[in-house]
C-alpha positions as semicolon CSV with decimal commas, in nm:
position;residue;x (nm);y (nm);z (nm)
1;X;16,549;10,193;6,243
2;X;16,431;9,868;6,343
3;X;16,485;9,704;6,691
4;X;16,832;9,497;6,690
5;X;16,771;9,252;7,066
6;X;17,067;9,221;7,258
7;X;17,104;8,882;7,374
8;X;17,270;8,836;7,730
9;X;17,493;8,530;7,738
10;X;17,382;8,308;7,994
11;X;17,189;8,609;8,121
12;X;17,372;8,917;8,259
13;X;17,667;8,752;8,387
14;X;17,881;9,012;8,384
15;X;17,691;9,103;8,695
16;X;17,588;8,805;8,831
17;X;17,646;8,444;8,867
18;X;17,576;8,261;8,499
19;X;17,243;8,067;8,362
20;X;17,121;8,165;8,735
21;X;16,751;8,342;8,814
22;X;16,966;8,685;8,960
23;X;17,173;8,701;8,584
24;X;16,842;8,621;8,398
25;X;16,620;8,938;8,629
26;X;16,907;9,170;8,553
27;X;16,889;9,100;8,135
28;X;16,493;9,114;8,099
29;X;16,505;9,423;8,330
30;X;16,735;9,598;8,047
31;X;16,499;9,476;7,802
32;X;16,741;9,224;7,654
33;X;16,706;8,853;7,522
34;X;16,917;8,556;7,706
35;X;17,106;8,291;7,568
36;X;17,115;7,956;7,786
37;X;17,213;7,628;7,815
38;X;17,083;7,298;7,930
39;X;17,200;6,973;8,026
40;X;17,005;6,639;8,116
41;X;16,985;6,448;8,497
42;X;17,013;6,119;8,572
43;X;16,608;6,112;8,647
44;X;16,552;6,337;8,319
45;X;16,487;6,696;8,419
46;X;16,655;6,965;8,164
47;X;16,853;7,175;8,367
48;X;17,005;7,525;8,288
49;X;17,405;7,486;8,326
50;X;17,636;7,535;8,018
51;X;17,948;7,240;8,194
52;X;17,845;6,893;8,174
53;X;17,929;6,886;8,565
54;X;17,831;7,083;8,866
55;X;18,176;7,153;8,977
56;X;18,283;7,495;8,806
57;X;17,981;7,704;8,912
58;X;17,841;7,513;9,245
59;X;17,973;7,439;9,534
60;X;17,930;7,068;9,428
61;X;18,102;6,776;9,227
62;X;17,962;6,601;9,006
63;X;17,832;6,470;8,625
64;X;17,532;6,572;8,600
65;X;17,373;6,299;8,424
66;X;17,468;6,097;8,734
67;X;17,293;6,362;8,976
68;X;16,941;6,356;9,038
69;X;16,751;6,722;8,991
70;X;16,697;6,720;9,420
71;X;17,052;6,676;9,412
72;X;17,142;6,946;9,216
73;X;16,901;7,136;9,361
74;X;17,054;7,112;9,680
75;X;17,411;7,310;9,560
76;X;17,477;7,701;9,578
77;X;17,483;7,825;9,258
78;X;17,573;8,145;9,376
79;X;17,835;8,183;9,620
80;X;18,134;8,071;9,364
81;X;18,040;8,488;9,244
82;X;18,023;8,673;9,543
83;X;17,911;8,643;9,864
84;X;17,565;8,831;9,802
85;X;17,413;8,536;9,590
86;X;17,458;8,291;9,800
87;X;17,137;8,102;9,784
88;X;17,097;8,084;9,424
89;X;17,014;7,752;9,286
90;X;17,035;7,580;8,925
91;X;16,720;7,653;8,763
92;X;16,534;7,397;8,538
93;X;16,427;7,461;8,199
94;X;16,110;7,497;8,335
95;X;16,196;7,775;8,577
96;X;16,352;7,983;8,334
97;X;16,098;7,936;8,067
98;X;15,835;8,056;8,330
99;X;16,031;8,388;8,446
100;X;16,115;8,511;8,087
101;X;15,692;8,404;7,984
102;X;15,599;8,629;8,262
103;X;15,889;8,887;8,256
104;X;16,009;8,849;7,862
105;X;15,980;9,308;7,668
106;X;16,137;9,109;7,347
107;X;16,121;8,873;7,085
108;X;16,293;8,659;7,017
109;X;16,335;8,632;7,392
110;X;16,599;8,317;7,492
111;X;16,863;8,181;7,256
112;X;16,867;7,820;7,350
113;X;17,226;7,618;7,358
114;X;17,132;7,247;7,316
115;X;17,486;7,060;7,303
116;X;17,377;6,703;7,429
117;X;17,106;6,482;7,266
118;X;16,999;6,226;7,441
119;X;16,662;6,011;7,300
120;X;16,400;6,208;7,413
121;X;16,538;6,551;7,484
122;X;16,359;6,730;7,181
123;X;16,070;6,659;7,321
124;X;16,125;6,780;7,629
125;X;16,237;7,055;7,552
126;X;15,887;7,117;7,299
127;X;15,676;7,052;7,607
128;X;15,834;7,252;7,831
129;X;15,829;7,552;7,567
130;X;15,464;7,479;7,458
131;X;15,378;7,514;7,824
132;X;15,502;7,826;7,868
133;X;15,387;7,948;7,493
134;X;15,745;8,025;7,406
135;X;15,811;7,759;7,144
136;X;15,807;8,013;6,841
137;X;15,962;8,324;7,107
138;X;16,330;8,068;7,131
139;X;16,607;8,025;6,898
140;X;16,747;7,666;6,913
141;X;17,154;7,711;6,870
142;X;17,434;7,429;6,940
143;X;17,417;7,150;6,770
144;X;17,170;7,201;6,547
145;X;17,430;7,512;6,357
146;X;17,604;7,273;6,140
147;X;17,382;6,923;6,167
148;X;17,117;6,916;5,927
149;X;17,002;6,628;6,051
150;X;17,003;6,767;6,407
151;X;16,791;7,043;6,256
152;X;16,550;6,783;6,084
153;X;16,458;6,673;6,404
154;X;16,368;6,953;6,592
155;X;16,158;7,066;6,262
156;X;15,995;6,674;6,300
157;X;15,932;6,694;6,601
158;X;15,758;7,049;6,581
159;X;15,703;7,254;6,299
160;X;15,700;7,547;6,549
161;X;16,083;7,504;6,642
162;X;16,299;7,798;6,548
163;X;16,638;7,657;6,466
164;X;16,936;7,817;6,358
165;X;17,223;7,761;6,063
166;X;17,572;7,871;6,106
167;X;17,755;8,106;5,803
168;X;18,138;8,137;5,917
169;X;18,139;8,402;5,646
170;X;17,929;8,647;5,405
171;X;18,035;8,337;5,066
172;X;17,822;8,102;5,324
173;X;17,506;8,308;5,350
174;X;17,377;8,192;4,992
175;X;17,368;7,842;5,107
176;X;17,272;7,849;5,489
177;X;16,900;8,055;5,313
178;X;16,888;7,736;5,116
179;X;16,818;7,518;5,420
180;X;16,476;7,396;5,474
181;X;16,491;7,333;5,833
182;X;16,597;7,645;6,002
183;X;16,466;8,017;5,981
184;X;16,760;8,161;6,162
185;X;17,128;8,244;6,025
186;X;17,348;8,191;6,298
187;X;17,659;8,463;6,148
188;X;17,991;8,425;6,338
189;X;18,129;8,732;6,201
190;X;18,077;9,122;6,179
191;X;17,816;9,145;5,892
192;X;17,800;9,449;5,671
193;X;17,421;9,581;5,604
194;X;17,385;9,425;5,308
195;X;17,469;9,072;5,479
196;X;17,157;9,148;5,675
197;X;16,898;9,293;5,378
198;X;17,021;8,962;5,208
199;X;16,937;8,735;5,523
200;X;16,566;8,899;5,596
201;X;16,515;8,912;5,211
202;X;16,560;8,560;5,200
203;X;16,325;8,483;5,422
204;X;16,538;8,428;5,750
205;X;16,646;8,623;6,045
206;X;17,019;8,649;6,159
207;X;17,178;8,581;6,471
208;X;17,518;8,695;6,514
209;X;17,754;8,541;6,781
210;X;18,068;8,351;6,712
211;X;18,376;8,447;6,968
212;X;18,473;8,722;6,779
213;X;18,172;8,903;6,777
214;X;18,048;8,834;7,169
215;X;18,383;8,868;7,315
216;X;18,474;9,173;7,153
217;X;18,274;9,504;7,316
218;X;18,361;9,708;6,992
219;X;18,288;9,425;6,750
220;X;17,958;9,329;6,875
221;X;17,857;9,728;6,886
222;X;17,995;9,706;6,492
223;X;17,714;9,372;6,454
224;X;17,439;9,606;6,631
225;X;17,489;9,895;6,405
226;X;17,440;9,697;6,111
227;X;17,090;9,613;6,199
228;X;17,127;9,229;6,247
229;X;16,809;9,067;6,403
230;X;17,028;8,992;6,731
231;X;17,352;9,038;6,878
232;X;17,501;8,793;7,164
233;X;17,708;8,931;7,367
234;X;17,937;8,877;7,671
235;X;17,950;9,210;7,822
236;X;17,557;9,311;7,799
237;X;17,589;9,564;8,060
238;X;17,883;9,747;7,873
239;X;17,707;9,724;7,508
240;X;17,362;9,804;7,660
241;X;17,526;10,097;7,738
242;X;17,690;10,188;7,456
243;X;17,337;10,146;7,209
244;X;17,154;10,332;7,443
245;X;17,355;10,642;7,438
């Protein structure tokens, strides 16, 4: 049977405080891929928090476009969990990029969450990947899963980008193969076996997330026996558990 990767969402946060370096060290110690997210400061650093502000898991305030990256860097990003991560601080994209280069046991190895495009940001993020050798090891996700044009530009701006399509359901498989500039199938739904032989035989890999899916411990076990490529999911710990035993 072929390897199906667990991806963590915003690393093991069922354990530890999200899209921090103590959630990220718990998933690539259970051999696991993350998924992350990133959002832009005023003085253009890419950041790794999923809420446009600092307010929900720092002990700041804030927009983070208006914040400068010593600013942020300043906050707790721990505390708001539990008292015994105080200390932990947003990472950049940077910082994440170099623990999973040096710590990564999979690949695909981070499931990227773009939501915000500013001019410029695809190239950031390409140089920060290329840097780290990770480019072709990262599945974009966000905005690109139903923008074709989003897509187009990651694909312009490097061939090497691994971008995703959504397919809300198995009737939307036939055209998401059909699209030039992605080489993931982004499936927001339980797929049957078949759904997968169909993705890989057309060429593609599938990614299966979607609310549903990562929410659901006994759903996303359902997505892992069918031998999808990977499977997000929001209690790692729980379904790590359940495939290993």
């Amino acid at each position: 049977m072929k390897q199906v990767i667990l991806c963590a969402h915003r690393g093991l946060d069922d354990s530890a405080p999200e899209n921090t370096m103590a959630a990220f060290d718990g998933a690539l110690a259970k051999e696991m891929a993350i998924e992350l997210d990133i959002q832009r400061t005023a003085d253009d650093h890419l950041v790794v928090v999923h809420d446009p502000t600092v307010d929900r898991t720092t002990n700041g305030s804030g927009e983070i476009a208006a914040m400068s990256l010593a600013e942020i860097k300043a906050l707790d990003a721990g505390s708001w969990y539990g008292s015994q991560f105080a200390g932990q601080r947003v990472l950049t994209l940077d910082e994440a990029s170099e623990l999973v280069s040096n710590r990564r046991l999979v690949s695909p190895s981070i499931a990227l969450d773009v939501k915000r495009l500013a001019p410029g940001t695809i190239g950031m993020i390409r140089d920060v990947l290329e840097a780290h050798d990770l480019i072709e090891d990262v599945i974009i996700i966000g905005a690109v899963l139903r923008s074709a044009d989003v897509r187009r530009q990651f694909r312009e701006t490097s061939s090497r980008f691994q971008c995703a399509v959504a397919a809300e359901s198995p009737e939307e498989i036939d055209q998401a193969l059909d699209d030039v500039y992605s080489t993931w199938v982004y499936v927001r739904f339980v797929p049957a076996k078949q759904d997968v032989v169909q993705v890989n035989r057309g060429g593609k890999r599938m990614f299966v997330s979607g609310s549903e899916v990562a929410l659901d411990i006994n759903r996303a076990y359902e997505a892992w026996k069918s031998g999808a490529d990977v499977v997000l999911t929001w209690h790692p710990t729980k379904l790590s558990g359940l495939v290993r035993s």
